Coordinates of C-alpha atoms (C1' of nucleotides) in Angstrom, one line a residue:
Chain A
X107 CA 33.8 10.3 -20.6
X108 CA 33.2 6.6 -20.6
X109 CA 32.2 4.9 -17.4
X110 CA 34.7 2.5 -15.8
X111 CA 31.7 0.1 -15.7
X112 CA 31.9 -0.3 -19.5
X113 CA 34.9 -2.6 -19.0
X114 CA 32.7 -5.2 -17.4
X115 CA 33.0 -8.7 -18.9
X116 CA 29.9 -9.4 -21.1
X117 CA 28.7 -12.5 -19.3
X118 CA 28.9 -11.4 -15.7
X119 CA 26.2 -9.9 -13.4
X120 CA 26.4 -6.1 -13.1
X121 CA 26.8 -6.5 -9.3
X122 CA 28.9 -9.2 -7.7
X123 CA 30.6 -10.2 -11.0
X124 CA 29.0 -13.6 -11.2
X125 CA 29.1 -15.6 -14.4
X126 CA 25.8 -15.7 -16.1
X127 CA 26.6 -17.3 -19.4
X128 CA 23.7 -19.8 -19.3
X129 CA 21.2 -17.1 -18.3
X130 CA 22.6 -14.5 -20.7
X131 CA 20.1 -15.3 -23.5
X132 CA 17.1 -15.5 -21.2
X133 CA 14.9 -12.5 -21.8
X134 CA 13.1 -12.9 -18.5
X135 CA 16.4 -12.7 -16.6
X136 CA 17.7 -9.7 -18.5
X137 CA 14.4 -7.9 -18.0
X138 CA 14.6 -8.5 -14.2
X139 CA 18.2 -7.2 -14.1
X140 CA 17.3 -4.1 -16.1
X141 CA 14.3 -3.5 -14.0
X142 CA 16.5 -3.2 -10.9
X143 CA 17.8 0.0 -12.5
X144 CA 14.5 1.4 -13.6
X145 CA 12.8 0.6 -10.4
X146 CA 15.5 2.5 -8.5
X147 CA 15.0 5.4 -10.8
X148 CA 11.3 5.4 -10.3
X149 CA 11.6 5.1 -6.5
X150 CA 13.9 8.1 -6.4
X151 CA 12.1 10.3 -9.0
X152 CA 8.4 9.5 -8.3
X153 CA 7.9 6.9 -5.6
X154 CA 9.5 8.9 -2.8
X155 CA 8.7 12.5 -3.8
X156 CA 5.1 11.9 -4.9
X157 CA 4.2 8.8 -2.7
X158 CA 3.1 6.9 -5.8
X159 CA 3.8 3.1 -6.2
X160 CA 4.8 1.9 -9.7
X161 CA 1.3 0.3 -10.4
X162 CA -0.4 3.3 -8.9
X163 CA 1.4 5.7 -11.1
X164 CA 0.7 3.6 -14.2
X165 CA -3.0 3.4 -13.3
X166 CA -3.1 7.2 -12.9
X167 CA -1.2 7.9 -16.2
X168 CA -3.4 5.5 -18.2
X169 CA -6.6 7.1 -16.8
X170 CA -5.1 10.4 -17.7
X171 CA -4.4 9.4 -21.2
X172 CA -7.7 7.5 -21.6
X173 CA -10.5 9.6 -20.1
X174 CA -13.6 7.6 -19.2
X175 CA -11.8 4.3 -19.3
X176 CA -13.4 1.4 -17.3
X177 CA -11.7 -0.5 -14.5
X178 CA -12.0 -3.7 -16.4
X179 CA -10.1 -2.4 -19.4
X180 CA -7.4 -0.9 -17.1
X181 CA -7.1 -4.3 -15.3
X182 CA -6.6 -6.1 -18.6
X183 CA -4.0 -3.5 -19.8
X184 CA -1.9 -3.9 -16.7
X185 CA -2.6 -7.7 -16.2
X186 CA -3.8 -7.2 -12.7
X187 CA -6.9 -8.7 -11.1
X188 CA -10.2 -6.9 -10.7
X189 CA -10.0 -6.7 -6.9
X190 CA -6.6 -5.2 -7.1
X191 CA -7.4 -2.6 -9.7
X192 CA -10.3 -1.6 -7.5
X193 CA -7.9 -1.1 -4.5
X194 CA -5.5 1.0 -6.5
X195 CA -8.4 3.2 -7.8
X196 CA -9.6 3.5 -4.2
X197 CA -6.2 4.9 -3.2
X198 CA -6.1 7.4 -6.0
X199 CA -9.7 8.5 -5.4
X200 CA -9.2 9.0 -1.7
X201 CA -6.3 11.3 -2.6
X202 CA -8.5 13.2 -4.9
X203 CA -6.5 12.3 -8.0
X204 CA -9.2 10.3 -9.9
X205 CA -13.0 10.3 -10.1
X206 CA -15.4 7.4 -10.6
X207 CA -18.3 8.6 -12.8
X208 CA -21.5 6.5 -13.2
X209 CA -22.0 5.2 -16.7
X210 CA -25.0 6.8 -18.5
X211 CA -26.8 3.7 -19.7
X212 CA -25.1 0.7 -18.0
X213 CA -25.6 1.1 -14.3
X214 CA -23.0 -1.6 -13.4
X215 CA -20.2 0.3 -15.1
X216 CA -18.3 3.5 -14.4
X217 CA -16.0 5.9 -16.2
X218 CA -12.6 6.8 -14.7
X219 CA -11.2 10.3 -15.0
X220 CA -8.3 12.2 -13.5
X221 CA -9.1 15.3 -11.5
X222 CA -7.3 18.5 -12.2
X223 CA -4.7 17.6 -9.5
X224 CA -4.5 14.1 -10.8
X225 CA -3.7 15.3 -14.3
X226 CA -1.1 17.7 -13.1
X227 CA 0.5 14.9 -11.0
X228 CA 0.5 12.5 -13.9
X229 CA 2.3 15.0 -16.1
X230 CA 4.8 15.9 -13.4
X231 CA 5.5 12.3 -12.5
X232 CA 6.0 11.2 -16.1
X233 CA 8.4 14.1 -16.8
X234 CA 10.4 13.2 -13.7
X235 CA 10.8 9.5 -14.4
X236 CA 11.7 10.3 -18.0
X237 CA 14.4 12.7 -17.0
X238 CA 15.6 10.3 -14.3
X239 CA 15.9 7.5 -16.8
X240 CA 17.8 9.6 -19.3
X241 CA 20.2 10.7 -16.6
X242 CA 20.7 7.2 -15.2
X243 CA 21.1 5.5 -18.6
X244 CA 23.6 8.0 -20.0
X245 CA 25.6 5.2 -21.5
X246 CA 22.9 4.4 -24.0
X247 CA 22.5 6.7 -27.0
X248 CA 19.1 8.1 -27.9
X249 CA 19.0 5.7 -30.8
X250 CA 19.7 2.7 -28.6
X251 CA 17.0 3.7 -26.3
X252 CA 14.5 4.0 -29.1
X253 CA 15.4 0.6 -30.5
X254 CA 15.1 -0.9 -27.0
X255 CA 11.7 0.6 -26.4
X256 CA 10.4 -0.7 -29.8
X257 CA 11.7 -4.2 -29.2
X258 CA 10.2 -4.3 -25.8
X259 CA 6.9 -3.2 -27.2
X260 CA 7.2 -5.9 -29.7
X261 CA 7.7 -8.4 -26.9
X262 CA 4.8 -7.1 -25.0
X263 CA 2.6 -7.4 -28.1
X264 CA 3.1 -11.2 -28.0
X265 CA 0.7 -11.3 -25.0
X266 CA -2.7 -12.8 -25.4
X267 CA -5.0 -9.8 -24.6
Chain B
X117 CA 2.4 -16.1 -41.5
X118 CA 2.2 -12.8 -39.7
X119 CA 0.2 -12.5 -36.6
X120 CA -3.0 -10.4 -36.6
X121 CA -1.5 -8.7 -33.6
X122 CA 1.2 -7.1 -35.7
X123 CA -1.5 -4.7 -36.9
X124 CA -1.7 -3.1 -33.4
X125 CA -1.4 0.7 -33.3
X126 CA 2.1 1.5 -32.0
X127 CA 1.0 3.6 -29.0
X128 CA -1.6 1.3 -27.4
X129 CA -1.4 -1.3 -24.7
X130 CA -1.1 -4.9 -25.9
X131 CA -4.3 -5.7 -24.0
X132 CA -7.3 -3.4 -23.8
X133 CA -6.1 -1.1 -26.6
X134 CA -5.5 1.9 -24.3
X135 CA -3.5 4.8 -25.4
X136 CA -0.1 4.9 -23.9
X137 CA 1.6 7.7 -25.8
X138 CA 3.0 9.5 -22.8
X139 CA 4.3 6.3 -21.3
X140 CA 5.7 4.9 -24.5
X141 CA 9.2 6.2 -23.9
X142 CA 9.3 5.1 -20.3
X143 CA 11.7 2.2 -20.1
X144 CA 10.3 1.1 -16.7
X145 CA 6.8 0.8 -18.2
X146 CA 7.9 -1.1 -21.3
X147 CA 10.0 -3.5 -19.1
X148 CA 6.9 -4.2 -17.0
X149 CA 4.7 -4.8 -20.0
X150 CA 7.3 -7.1 -21.6
X151 CA 7.8 -8.9 -18.3
X152 CA 4.1 -9.9 -18.4
X153 CA 4.9 -12.1 -21.4
X154 CA 8.1 -13.6 -20.0
X155 CA 6.6 -14.2 -16.6
X156 CA 3.9 -16.2 -18.2
X157 CA 6.4 -18.2 -20.3
X158 CA 8.4 -18.9 -17.1
X159 CA 5.3 -19.9 -15.1
X160 CA 4.3 -22.4 -17.8
X161 CA 7.7 -23.8 -18.6
X162 CA 9.4 -23.9 -15.3
X163 CA 7.2 -22.6 -12.5
X164 CA 4.5 -25.1 -12.7
X165 CA 6.3 -28.2 -13.9
X166 CA 9.4 -27.9 -11.6
X167 CA 7.8 -25.9 -8.8
X168 CA 10.5 -23.2 -9.0
X169 CA 9.8 -19.5 -8.4
X170 CA 11.5 -17.0 -10.7
X171 CA 14.0 -15.8 -8.0
X172 CA 14.5 -19.4 -6.8
X173 CA 15.4 -20.6 -10.3
X174 CA 17.8 -17.7 -10.7
X175 CA 19.5 -18.4 -7.5
X176 CA 19.9 -22.1 -8.4
X177 CA 21.2 -21.2 -11.9
X178 CA 23.7 -18.7 -10.6
X179 CA 25.0 -21.2 -8.0
X180 CA 25.2 -23.8 -10.7
X181 CA 27.4 -21.4 -12.8
X182 CA 29.4 -20.1 -9.9
X183 CA 30.4 -23.0 -7.8
X184 CA 31.4 -22.0 -4.2
X185 CA 29.8 -18.6 -4.5
X186 CA 28.8 -16.9 -1.2
X187 CA 25.3 -15.9 -0.2
X188 CA 26.4 -12.3 0.0
X189 CA 27.6 -12.2 -3.5
X190 CA 24.4 -13.8 -4.7
X191 CA 22.3 -11.3 -2.9
X192 CA 24.2 -8.5 -4.5
X193 CA 23.9 -9.9 -8.0
X194 CA 20.1 -10.3 -7.6
X195 CA 19.5 -7.1 -5.5
X196 CA 17.7 -9.0 -2.8
X197 CA 18.4 -8.6 0.9
X198 CA 20.5 -11.0 3.0
X199 CA 17.6 -12.5 5.0
X200 CA 15.7 -13.2 1.8
X201 CA 18.6 -14.9 0.0
X202 CA 19.0 -17.1 3.1
X203 CA 15.3 -18.1 2.8
X204 CA 15.6 -19.0 -0.9
X205 CA 18.8 -21.0 -0.2
X206 CA 16.9 -22.8 2.6
X207 CA 14.2 -23.9 0.2
X208 CA 16.7 -25.2 -2.3
X209 CA 18.8 -26.9 0.3
X210 CA 15.7 -28.6 1.8
X211 CA 14.8 -29.9 -1.6
X212 CA 18.3 -31.3 -1.9
X213 CA 19.2 -29.0 -4.9
X214 CA 22.0 -27.0 -3.3
X215 CA 24.5 -27.6 -0.5
X216 CA 26.1 -25.2 2.1
X217 CA 29.8 -26.0 2.5
X218 CA 31.7 -24.4 5.4
X219 CA 34.5 -22.1 4.3
X220 CA 38.0 -23.5 5.0
X221 CA 39.5 -20.5 6.8
X222 CA 36.7 -18.0 7.5
X223 CA 34.3 -19.8 9.9
X224 CA 31.5 -17.2 9.3
X225 CA 31.3 -17.8 5.6
X226 CA 30.1 -20.7 3.5
X227 CA 30.3 -21.9 -0.1
X228 CA 27.2 -22.8 -2.1
X229 CA 27.2 -25.6 -4.6
X230 CA 24.5 -27.4 -6.6
X231 CA 24.0 -31.1 -5.9
X232 CA 23.9 -33.5 -8.9
X233 CA 20.1 -33.1 -8.8
X234 CA 20.3 -29.3 -8.6
X235 CA 22.7 -29.2 -11.5
X236 CA 20.4 -31.4 -13.6
X237 CA 17.3 -29.3 -12.7
X238 CA 19.2 -26.0 -13.5
X239 CA 20.1 -27.3 -16.9
X240 CA 16.6 -28.6 -17.7
X241 CA 14.9 -25.5 -16.4
X242 CA 17.1 -23.2 -18.4
X243 CA 16.6 -25.2 -21.5
X244 CA 12.8 -25.1 -21.0
X245 CA 12.5 -21.4 -20.5
X246 CA 14.7 -20.7 -23.5
X247 CA 12.6 -22.9 -25.7
X248 CA 9.4 -21.4 -24.3
X249 CA 10.6 -17.9 -25.0
X250 CA 11.7 -18.6 -28.5
X251 CA 8.3 -20.2 -29.1
X252 CA 6.3 -17.3 -27.6
X253 CA 8.4 -14.6 -29.1
X254 CA 8.2 -15.9 -32.7
X255 CA 7.5 -12.5 -34.1
X256 CA 11.1 -11.3 -33.1
X257 CA 13.9 -12.4 -35.3
X258 CA 17.0 -14.0 -33.9
X259 CA 18.9 -10.8 -34.5
X260 CA 16.3 -8.7 -32.8
X261 CA 16.4 -10.9 -29.7
X262 CA 20.2 -10.6 -29.7
X263 CA 20.1 -6.8 -29.9
X264 CA 17.4 -6.7 -27.2
X265 CA 19.4 -8.9 -24.8
X266 CA 22.5 -6.7 -25.3
X267 CA 20.7 -3.5 -24.8
X268 CA 19.0 -4.8 -21.6
X269 CA 22.4 -5.9 -20.4
X270 CA 23.7 -2.4 -21.0
X271 CA 20.8 -1.0 -19.0
X272 CA 21.5 -3.4 -16.1
X273 CA 25.1 -2.4 -16.1
X274 CA 24.1 1.2 -15.2
X275 CA 23.5 -0.2 -11.7
X276 CA 25.7 0.8 -8.8
X277 CA 27.1 -2.6 -7.8
Chain C
dT115 C1' -26.2 -16.5 -17.8
dA116 C1' -22.6 -13.3 -18.4
dT117 C1' -20.5 -9.0 -16.9
dT118 C1' -19.1 -4.9 -13.7
dG119 C1' -17.3 -4.0 -9.7
dT120 C1' -16.8 -4.9 -4.7
dT121 C1' -15.5 -7.1 0.0
dA122 C1' -13.2 -10.4 2.6
dT123 C1' -9.2 -13.0 3.0
dA124 C1' -5.1 -15.7 2.4
dC125 C1' -0.7 -16.2 0.3
dT126 C1' 3.7 -14.8 -1.6
dC127 C1' 7.4 -11.7 -1.7
dT128 C1' 10.3 -8.3 0.3
dA129 C1' 12.2 -5.2 3.9
dT130 C1' 13.8 -3.8 8.6
dA131 C1' 15.6 -4.8 13.1
dA132 C1' 17.9 -7.4 16.2
dC133 C1' 20.9 -11.2 16.9
dT134 C1' 25.1 -14.7 16.8
dA135 C1' 29.5 -15.8 15.5
dT136 C1' 33.7 -14.6 13.6
dA137 C1' 37.3 -11.6 11.5
Chain D
dT87 C1' 34.5 -2.2 14.4
dA88 C1' 33.1 -4.6 10.3
dT89 C1' 31.4 -8.8 8.0
dA90 C1' 28.7 -13.4 7.1
dG91 C1' 24.7 -15.3 8.0
dT92 C1' 20.5 -16.1 10.6
dT93 C1' 15.8 -15.3 13.0
dA94 C1' 11.7 -12.8 13.8
dT95 C1' 8.4 -9.9 12.2
dA96 C1' 5.9 -6.4 9.6
dG97 C1' 4.6 -4.5 5.3
dA98 C1' 3.6 -4.4 0.4
dG99 C1' 1.7 -6.8 -3.5
dT100 C1' -1.2 -10.1 -5.6
dA101 C1' -4.5 -14.0 -5.9
dT102 C1' -8.9 -16.5 -5.0
dA103 C1' -13.6 -16.9 -3.5
dA104 C1' -17.9 -15.1 -2.6
dC105 C1' -20.9 -11.5 -3.3
dA106 C1' -24.2 -7.6 -5.2
dA107 C1' -26.2 -5.3 -8.9
dT108 C1' -27.2 -5.1 -13.6
dA109 C1' -27.3 -6.5 -18.5

DNA sequence: TATTGTTATACTCTATAACTATA
DNA sequence: TATAGTTATAGAGTATAACAATA
């Protein structure tokens, strides 16, 4: 069953049917338009039920996957400033989702780990967004989604890190 | 000449080399990571030289391409609220880049048009970001960029408009 | 001197509520 | 009663500066 939406002219905005021919090839514009959809999915599947903001969720998930990571490395991975990553970690720590562990030899540094509850939440949240995205993006085949993810990763890799 | 960066492990963040296996398939996450790159390109090519914010530029470009569009339709196309689109239009109008024209029959409504300067700026800005993106994303072939744009457009089209 | 992490603070962006005017 | 657009205001998100402690 194809969606009526698939009959949209190629060079018009998804909402409002505005011409976007000159913007069509702009990756930044298309990323922003696509993000409107994924942001809505995230808000519905994770933001509202688990009270996690997008960045907050990503911080939690990356700590979960990278036990004993430092705040500095997290900040670089997400391109957020040091004061802001500290604030996000604060929130997660106060909710009992992550722990700050003192570094054994370097007394300035610290390791970050998820608690048992944090790990469980990270798993549940990831599962929920994934399912939500697959549901919302039904018009894309599994293959198309794979290609899209790989190309996006290639774009992200152009970053100076 | 291939970039040293192309030797990056597939499931690590571009910066910080964190594992991201569980996030890898999340479109929202990959969009955010890719946006870090395109946002930097925009800031350098348009944001700084022309003093235009991303949304501000997009509003200008869409008005340029859709003469006599209404603020309501613009707001829907960009998924921003009515008060915010009004503020962005205010900024553009005060800089002499767009004009608000009273509607002929409906005295509540108005048409939006770019001025001669606004049109010139829209053209120059679009040209600059495009060139900047092509330069920054040199590791993607022209074909890959086309596929990426089309898939992103397909994602955006999943929006309820 | 450079690095890790923090606090304090200001700025930008966005959202909601309440309003005017018109249809 | 619904719509187009505005104003006022609060909240979320991010940035810079200045700092403490350690390497």
